[in-house]
Short mmCIF file of C-alpha atoms and ligand atoms in Angstrom, two decimals:
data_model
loop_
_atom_site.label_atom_id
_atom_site.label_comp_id
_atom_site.label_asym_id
_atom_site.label_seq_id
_atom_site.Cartn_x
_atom_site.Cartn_y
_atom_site.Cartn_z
CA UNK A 104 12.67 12.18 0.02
CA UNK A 105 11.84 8.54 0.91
CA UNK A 106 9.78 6.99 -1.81
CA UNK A 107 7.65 4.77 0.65
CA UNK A 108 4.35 5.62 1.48
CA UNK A 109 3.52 7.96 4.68
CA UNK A 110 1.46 6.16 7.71
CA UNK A 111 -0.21 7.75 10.12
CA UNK A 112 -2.31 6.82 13.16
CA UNK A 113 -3.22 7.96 16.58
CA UNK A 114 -4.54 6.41 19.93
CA UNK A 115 -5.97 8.00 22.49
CA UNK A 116 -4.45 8.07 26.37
CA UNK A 117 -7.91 7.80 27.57
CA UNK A 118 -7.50 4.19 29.68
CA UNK A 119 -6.68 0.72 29.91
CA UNK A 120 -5.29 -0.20 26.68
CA UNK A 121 -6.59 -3.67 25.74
CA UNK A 122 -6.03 -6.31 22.87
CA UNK A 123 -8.18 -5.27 20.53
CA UNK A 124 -6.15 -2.49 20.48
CA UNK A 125 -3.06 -4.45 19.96
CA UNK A 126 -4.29 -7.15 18.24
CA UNK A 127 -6.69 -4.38 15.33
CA UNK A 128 -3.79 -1.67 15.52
CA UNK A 129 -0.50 -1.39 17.19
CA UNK A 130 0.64 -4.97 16.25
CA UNK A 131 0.56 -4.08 12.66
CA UNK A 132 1.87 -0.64 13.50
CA UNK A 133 5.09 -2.41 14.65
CA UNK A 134 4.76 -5.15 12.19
CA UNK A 135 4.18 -3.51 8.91
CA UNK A 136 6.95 -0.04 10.02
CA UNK A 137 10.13 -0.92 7.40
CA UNK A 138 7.51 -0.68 4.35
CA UNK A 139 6.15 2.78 5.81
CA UNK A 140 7.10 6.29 6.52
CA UNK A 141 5.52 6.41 9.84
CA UNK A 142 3.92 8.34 12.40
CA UNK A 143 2.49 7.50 14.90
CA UNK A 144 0.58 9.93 17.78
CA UNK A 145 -0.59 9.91 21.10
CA UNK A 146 -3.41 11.42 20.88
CA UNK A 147 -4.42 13.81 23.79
CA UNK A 148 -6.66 16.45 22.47
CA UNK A 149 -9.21 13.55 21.79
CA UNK A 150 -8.62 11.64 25.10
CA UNK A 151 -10.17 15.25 26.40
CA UNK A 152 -13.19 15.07 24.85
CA UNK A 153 -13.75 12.86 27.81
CA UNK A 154 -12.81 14.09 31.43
CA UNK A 155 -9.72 13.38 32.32
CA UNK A 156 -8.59 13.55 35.72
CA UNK A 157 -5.35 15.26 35.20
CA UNK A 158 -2.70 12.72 37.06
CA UNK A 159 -4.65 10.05 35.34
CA UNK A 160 -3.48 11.80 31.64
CA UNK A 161 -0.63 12.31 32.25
CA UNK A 162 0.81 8.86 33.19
CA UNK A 163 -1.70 7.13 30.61
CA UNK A 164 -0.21 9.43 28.01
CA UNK A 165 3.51 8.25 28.72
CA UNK A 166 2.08 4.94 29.54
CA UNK A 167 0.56 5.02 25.61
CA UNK A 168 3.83 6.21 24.52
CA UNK A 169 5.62 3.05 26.16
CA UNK A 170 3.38 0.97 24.71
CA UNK A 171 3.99 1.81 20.88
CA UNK A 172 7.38 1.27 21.61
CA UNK A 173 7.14 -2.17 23.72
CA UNK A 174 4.96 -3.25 21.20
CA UNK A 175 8.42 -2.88 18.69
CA UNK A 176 7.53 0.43 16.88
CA UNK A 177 11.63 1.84 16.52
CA UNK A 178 12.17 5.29 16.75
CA UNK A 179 14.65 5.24 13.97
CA UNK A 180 11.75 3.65 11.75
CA UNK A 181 9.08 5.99 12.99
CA UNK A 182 8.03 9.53 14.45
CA UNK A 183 6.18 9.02 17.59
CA UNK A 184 4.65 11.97 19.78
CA UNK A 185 2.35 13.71 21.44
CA UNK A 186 -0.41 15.36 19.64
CA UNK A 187 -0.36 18.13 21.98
CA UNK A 188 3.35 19.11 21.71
CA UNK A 189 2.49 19.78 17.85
CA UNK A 190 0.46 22.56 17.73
CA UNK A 191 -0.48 22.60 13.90
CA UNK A 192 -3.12 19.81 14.72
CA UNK A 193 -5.82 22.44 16.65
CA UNK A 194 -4.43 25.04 14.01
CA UNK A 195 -5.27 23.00 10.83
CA UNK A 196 -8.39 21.74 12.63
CA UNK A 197 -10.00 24.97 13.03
CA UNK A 198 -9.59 25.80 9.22
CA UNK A 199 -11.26 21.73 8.33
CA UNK A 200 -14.13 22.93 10.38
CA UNK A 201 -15.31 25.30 7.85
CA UNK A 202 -14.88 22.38 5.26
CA UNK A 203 -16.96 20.16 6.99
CA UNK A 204 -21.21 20.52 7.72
CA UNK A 205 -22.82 20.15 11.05
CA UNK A 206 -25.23 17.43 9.57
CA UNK A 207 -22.15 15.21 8.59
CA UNK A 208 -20.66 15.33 11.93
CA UNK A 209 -24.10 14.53 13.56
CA UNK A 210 -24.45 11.64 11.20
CA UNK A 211 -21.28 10.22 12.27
CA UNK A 212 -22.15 6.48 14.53
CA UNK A 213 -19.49 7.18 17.14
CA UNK A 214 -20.96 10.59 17.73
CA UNK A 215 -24.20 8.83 17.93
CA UNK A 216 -23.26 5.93 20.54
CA UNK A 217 -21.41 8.54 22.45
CA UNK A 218 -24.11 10.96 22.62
CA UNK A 219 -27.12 8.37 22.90
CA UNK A 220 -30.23 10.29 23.11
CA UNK A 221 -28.57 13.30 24.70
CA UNK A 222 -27.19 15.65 21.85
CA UNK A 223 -28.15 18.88 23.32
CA UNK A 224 -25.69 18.31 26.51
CA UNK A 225 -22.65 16.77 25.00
CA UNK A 226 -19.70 18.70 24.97
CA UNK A 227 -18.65 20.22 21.26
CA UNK A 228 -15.40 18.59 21.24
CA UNK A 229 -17.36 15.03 21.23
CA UNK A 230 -18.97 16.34 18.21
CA UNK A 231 -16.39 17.71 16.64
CA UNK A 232 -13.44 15.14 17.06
CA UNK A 233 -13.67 13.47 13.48
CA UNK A 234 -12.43 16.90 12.14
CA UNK A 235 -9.04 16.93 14.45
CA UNK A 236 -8.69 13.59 13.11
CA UNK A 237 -8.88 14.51 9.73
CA UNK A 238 -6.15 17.35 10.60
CA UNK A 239 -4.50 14.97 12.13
CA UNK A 240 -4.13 12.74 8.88
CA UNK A 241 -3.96 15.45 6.47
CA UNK A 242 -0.78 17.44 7.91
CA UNK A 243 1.65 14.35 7.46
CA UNK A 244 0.60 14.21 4.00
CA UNK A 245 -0.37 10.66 5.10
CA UNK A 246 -1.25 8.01 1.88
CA UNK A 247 -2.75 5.25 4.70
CA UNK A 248 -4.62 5.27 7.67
CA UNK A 249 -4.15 1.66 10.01
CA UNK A 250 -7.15 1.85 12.18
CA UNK A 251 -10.00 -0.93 13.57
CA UNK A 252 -13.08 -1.26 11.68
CA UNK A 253 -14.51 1.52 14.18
CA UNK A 254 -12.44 4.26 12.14
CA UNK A 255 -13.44 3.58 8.95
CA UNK A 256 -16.32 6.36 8.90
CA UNK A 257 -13.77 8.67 10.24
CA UNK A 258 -11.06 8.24 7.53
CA UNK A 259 -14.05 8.30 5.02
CA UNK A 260 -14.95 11.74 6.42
CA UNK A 261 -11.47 12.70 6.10
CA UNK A 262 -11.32 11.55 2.43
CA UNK A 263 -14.57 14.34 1.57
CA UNK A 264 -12.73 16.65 3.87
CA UNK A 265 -9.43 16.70 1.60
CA UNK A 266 -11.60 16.22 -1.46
CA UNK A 267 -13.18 19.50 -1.03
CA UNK A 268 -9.91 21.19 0.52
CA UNK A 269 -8.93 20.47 -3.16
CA UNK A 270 -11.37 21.20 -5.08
CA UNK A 271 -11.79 24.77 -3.76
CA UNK A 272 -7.80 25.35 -2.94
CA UNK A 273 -6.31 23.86 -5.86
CA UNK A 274 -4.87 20.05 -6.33
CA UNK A 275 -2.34 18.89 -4.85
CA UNK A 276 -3.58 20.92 -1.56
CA UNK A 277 -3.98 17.79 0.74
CA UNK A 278 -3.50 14.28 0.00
CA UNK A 279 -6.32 11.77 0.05
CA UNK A 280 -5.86 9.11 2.23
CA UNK A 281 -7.07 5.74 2.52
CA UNK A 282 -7.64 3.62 5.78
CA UNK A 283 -6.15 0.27 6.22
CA UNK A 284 -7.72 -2.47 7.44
CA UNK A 285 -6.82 -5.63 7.96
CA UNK A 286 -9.81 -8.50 7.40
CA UNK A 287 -9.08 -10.22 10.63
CA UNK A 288 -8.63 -8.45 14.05
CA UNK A 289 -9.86 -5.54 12.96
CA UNK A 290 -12.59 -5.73 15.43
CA UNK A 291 -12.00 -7.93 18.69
CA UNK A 292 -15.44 -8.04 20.47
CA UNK A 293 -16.12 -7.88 24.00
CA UNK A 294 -15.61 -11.24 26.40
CA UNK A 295 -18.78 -10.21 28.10
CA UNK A 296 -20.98 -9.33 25.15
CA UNK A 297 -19.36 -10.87 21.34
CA UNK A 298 -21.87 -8.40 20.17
CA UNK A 299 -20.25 -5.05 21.20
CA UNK A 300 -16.65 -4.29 20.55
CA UNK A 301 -13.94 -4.79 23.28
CA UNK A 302 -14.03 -0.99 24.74
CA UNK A 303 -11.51 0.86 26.96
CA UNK A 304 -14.37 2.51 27.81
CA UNK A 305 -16.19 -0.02 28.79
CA UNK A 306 -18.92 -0.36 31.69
CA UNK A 307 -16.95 -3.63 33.54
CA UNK A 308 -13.43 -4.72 33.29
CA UNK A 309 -14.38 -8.41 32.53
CA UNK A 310 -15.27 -6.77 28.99
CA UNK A 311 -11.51 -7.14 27.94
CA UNK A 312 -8.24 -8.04 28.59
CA UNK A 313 -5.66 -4.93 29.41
CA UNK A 314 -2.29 -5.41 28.16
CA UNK A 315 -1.35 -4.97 31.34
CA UNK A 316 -3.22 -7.49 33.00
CA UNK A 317 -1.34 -9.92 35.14
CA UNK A 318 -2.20 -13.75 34.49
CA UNK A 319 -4.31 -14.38 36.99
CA UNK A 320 -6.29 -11.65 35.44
CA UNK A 321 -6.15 -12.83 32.16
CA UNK A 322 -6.53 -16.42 33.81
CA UNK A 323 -10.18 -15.36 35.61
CA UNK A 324 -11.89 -13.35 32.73
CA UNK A 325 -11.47 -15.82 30.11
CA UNK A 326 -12.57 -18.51 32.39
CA UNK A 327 -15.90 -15.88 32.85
CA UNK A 328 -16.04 -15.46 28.84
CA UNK A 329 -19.02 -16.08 27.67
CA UNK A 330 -19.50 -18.89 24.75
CA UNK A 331 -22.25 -19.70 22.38
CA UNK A 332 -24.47 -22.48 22.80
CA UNK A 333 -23.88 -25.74 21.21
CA UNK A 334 -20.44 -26.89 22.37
CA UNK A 335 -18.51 -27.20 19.51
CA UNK A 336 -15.35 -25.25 18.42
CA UNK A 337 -15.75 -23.65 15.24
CA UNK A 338 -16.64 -20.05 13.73
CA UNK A 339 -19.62 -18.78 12.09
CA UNK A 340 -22.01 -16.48 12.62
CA UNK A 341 -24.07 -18.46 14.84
CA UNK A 342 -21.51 -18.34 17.25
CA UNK A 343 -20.28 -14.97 17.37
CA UNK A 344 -18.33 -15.63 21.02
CA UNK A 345 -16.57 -18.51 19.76
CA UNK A 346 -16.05 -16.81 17.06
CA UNK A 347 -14.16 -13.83 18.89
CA UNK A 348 -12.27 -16.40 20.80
CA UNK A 349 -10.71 -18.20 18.10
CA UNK A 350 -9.71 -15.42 16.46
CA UNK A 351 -7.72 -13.67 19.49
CA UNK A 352 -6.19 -17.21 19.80
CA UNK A 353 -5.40 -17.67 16.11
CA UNK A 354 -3.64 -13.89 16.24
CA UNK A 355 -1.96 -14.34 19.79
CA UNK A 356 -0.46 -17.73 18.17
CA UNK A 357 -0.66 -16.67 14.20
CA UNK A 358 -2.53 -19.92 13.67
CA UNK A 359 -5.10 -20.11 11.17
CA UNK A 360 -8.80 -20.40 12.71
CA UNK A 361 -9.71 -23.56 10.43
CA UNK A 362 -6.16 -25.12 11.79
CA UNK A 363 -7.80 -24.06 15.81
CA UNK A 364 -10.85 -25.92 14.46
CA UNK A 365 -9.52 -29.20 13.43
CA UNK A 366 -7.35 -29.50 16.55
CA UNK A 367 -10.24 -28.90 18.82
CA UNK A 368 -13.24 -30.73 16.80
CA UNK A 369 -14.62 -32.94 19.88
CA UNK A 370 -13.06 -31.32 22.55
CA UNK A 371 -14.80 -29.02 24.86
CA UNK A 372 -14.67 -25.34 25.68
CA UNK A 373 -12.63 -26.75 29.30
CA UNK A 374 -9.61 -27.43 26.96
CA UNK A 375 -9.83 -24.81 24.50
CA UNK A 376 -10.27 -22.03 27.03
CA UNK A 377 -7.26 -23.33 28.80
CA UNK A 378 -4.91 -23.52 25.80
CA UNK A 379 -5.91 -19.84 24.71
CA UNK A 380 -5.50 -18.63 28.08
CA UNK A 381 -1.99 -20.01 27.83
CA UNK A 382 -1.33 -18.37 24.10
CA UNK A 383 -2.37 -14.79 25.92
CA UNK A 384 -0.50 -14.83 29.02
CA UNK A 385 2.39 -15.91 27.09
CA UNK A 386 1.97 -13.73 24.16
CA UNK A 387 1.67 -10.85 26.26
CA UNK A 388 4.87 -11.94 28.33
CA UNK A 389 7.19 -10.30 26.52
CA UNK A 390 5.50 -6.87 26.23
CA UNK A 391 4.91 -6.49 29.65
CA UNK A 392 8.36 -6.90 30.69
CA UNK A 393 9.54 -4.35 27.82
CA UNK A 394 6.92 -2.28 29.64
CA UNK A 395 8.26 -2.11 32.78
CA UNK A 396 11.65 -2.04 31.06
CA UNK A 397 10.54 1.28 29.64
CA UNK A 398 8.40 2.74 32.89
CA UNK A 399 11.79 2.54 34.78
CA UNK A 400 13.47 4.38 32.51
CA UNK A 401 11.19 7.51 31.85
CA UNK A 402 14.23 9.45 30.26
CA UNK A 403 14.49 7.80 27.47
CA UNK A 404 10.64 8.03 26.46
CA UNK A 405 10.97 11.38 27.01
CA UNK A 406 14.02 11.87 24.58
CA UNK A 407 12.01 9.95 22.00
CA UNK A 408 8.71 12.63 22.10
CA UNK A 409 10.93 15.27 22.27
CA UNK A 410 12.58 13.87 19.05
CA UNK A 411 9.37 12.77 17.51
CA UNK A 412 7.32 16.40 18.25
CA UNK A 413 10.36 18.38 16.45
CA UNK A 414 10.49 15.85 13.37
CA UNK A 415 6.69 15.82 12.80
CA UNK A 416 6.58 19.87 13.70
CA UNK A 417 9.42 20.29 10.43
CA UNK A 418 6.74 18.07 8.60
CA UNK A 419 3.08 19.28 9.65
CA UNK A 420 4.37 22.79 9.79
CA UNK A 421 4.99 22.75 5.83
CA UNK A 422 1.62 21.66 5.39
CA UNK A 423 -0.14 23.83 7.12
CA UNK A 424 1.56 26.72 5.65
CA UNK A 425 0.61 25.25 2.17
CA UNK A 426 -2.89 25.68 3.47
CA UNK A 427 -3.01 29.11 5.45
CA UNK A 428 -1.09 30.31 2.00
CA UNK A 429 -4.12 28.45 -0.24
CA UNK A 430 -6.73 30.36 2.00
CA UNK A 431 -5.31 33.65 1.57
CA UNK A 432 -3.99 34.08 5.27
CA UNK A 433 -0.70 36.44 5.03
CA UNK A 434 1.81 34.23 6.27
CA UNK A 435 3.93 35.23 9.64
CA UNK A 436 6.65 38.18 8.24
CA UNK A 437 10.35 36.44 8.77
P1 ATP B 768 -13.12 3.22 23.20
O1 ATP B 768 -13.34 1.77 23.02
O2 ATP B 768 -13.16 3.68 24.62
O3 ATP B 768 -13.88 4.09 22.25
P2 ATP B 768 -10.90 2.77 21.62
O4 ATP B 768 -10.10 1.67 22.19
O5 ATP B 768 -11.81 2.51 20.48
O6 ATP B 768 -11.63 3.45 22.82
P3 ATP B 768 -8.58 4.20 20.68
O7 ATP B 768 -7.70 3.96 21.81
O8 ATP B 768 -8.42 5.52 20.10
O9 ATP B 768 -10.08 4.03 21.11
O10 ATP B 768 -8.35 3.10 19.56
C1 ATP B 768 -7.05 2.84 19.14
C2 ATP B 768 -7.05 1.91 17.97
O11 ATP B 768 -7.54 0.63 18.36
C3 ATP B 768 -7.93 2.39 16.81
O12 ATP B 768 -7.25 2.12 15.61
C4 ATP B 768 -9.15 1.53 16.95
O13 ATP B 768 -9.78 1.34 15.69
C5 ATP B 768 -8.56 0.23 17.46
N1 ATP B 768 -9.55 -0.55 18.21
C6 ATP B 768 -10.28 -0.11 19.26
N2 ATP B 768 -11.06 -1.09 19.71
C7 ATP B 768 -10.84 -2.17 18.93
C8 ATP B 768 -11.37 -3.51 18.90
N3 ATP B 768 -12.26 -3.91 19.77
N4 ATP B 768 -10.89 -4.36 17.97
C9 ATP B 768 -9.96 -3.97 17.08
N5 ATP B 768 -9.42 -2.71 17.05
C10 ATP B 768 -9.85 -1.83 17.96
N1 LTN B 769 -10.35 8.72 16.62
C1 LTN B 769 -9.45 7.62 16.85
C2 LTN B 769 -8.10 8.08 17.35
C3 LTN B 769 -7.45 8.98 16.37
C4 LTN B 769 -6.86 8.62 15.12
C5 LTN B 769 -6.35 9.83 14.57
C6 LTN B 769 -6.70 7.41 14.44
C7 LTN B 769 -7.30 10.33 16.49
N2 LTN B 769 -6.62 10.84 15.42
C8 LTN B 769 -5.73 9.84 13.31
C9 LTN B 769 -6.08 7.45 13.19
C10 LTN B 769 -5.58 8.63 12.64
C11 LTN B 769 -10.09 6.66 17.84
O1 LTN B 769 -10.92 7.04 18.61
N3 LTN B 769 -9.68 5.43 17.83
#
């Protein structure tokens, strides 16, 4: 038994992963994996909640795969897989559902913004993907839960969810975990509008910068980035673009944003715009080439999920059994 604490976190294969992404999650995935005992998912069952064309799953769910790992997560370090290829997540799902009320899950915000005004025709799964999540948590025995600040509701939720698995199947039934969130990064905003988040999902593509945008891309939407008015360099609230923009830059180049203001008090957005669009391009540089290291070589992804889906099967199938045992199911005769 490793005495570290257990990780877990998912992303879904759903489209064009940007850098809030990297820069709120799967940077500190890879940076933060020697203290952990991680896993890490690729989250398909929620990417579905959306329509999917088919062909378009499939390679963003590899392509998600590639990405932990370009981004430095090691296999040896950490279990990465497929949600699907687990099949204890829909299983330990179905039994949260009775934990949870309809009222909570309507209350939830991403339900809300999803849904906007028109509750009665969303599909269930929209409404009822906060309790695979918890499922997801809960079967790794996971302590901490790395996430944006757009998560935090759901790893509350799965806190009262494993709370009252508890108190009605006994301690001990399912650990409690806690989300972790780090202060800066943990919610990049979009270059279009500083006061929505950067969204893969988002209406226009000048809303964020893919990881896998070249950099002439990169080069042409932070040129288009809107700024604040007043032309100076510095962060506040008042300036919630500028804001955004020195932050990305002080991540990209792990420089502190009062260091990025001192060196560009007096100097206009011209120079500052081009020196960050240097720290991205270059930043990213070395991820996209693992990348396409990795997309040429689709055998060894594949060895690694197959790996991954039988380590975190031995794991999440204890759990659930702990559960289904708890409940009063009679377990499958050996
Ligand atoms: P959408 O924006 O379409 O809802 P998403 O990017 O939020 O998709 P995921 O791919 O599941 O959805 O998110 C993966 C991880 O990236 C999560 O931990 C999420 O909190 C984090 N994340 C998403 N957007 C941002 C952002 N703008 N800034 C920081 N972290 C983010
Ligand atoms: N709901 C999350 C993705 C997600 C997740 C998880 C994150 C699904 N299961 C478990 C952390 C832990 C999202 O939309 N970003």
């Amino acid at each position: 038994m490793s005495a570290k604490p257990t990780v877990f976190s998912g992303i879904q294969p759903s489209g064009n992963l940007h850098i809030g992404n990297y820069l709120g999650a799967i940077k500190n995935f890879a940076a933060n994996q020697a203290q952990y005992h991680n896993y890490f998912c690729v989250v398909d069952h929620h990417a579905i909640t959306l329509p999917q064309e088919p062909a378009a799953l499939r390679q963003q769910t590899l392509e998600l795969a590639n990405a932990y790992l370009a981004a430095g997560l090691d296999p040896t370090e950490v279990t990465l897989f497929v949600q699907s290829h687990v099949s204890e997540h829909t299983e330990m799902g179905w039994m949260l559902n009775t934990f949870v009320y309809f009222g909570e899950l309507k209350r939830m915000t991403q339900f809300k913004e999803k849904a906007g005004k028109r509750q009665e025709e969303v599909n269930v799964g929209i409404f009822d993907y906060p309790v695979l999540m918890a499922a997801d948590i809960v079967l790794y025995d996971a302590d901490f839960v790395p996430v944006g600040e757009d998560q935090r509701q759901h790893v509350e939720l799965t806190r009262d969810i494993a709370n009252r698995v508890n108190y009605r199947l006994g301690e001990g039934t399912l650990v409690v975990p806690e989300a972790l969130i780090k202060k800066e990064g943990a919610r990049i905003m979009g270059l279009d509008d500083p006061t929505k988040k950067m969204s893969k999902s988002a209406t226009t593509p000048r809303n964020y910068i893919a990881l896998l945008d070249d950099a002439d891309t990169i080069r042409q939407k932070l040129r288009a980035a809107v700024t604040d008015s007043g032309a100076d360099i510095r962060a506040g609230e008042d300036k919630p673009a500028v804001t955004n923009l020195l932050t990305i830059y002080s991540l990209f180049a792990d420089v502190p944003v009062p260091v990025l203001e001192e060196r560009y008090a007096g100097k206009g957005y011209a120079d500052f715009k081009r020196d960050l669009t240097d720290v991205v391009i270059d930043s990213l540089a070395p991820f996209q080439a693992r990348l396409r290291e990795l997309d040429a070589n689709p055998d060894y992804t594949a060895a690694v999920l197959k790996e991954g889906a039988e380590r975190a099967r031995a794991k999440a199938s204890t759990v659930l059994t702990r559960v289904k045992g708890r409940m009063g199911y009679v377990l499958p005769f050996s």
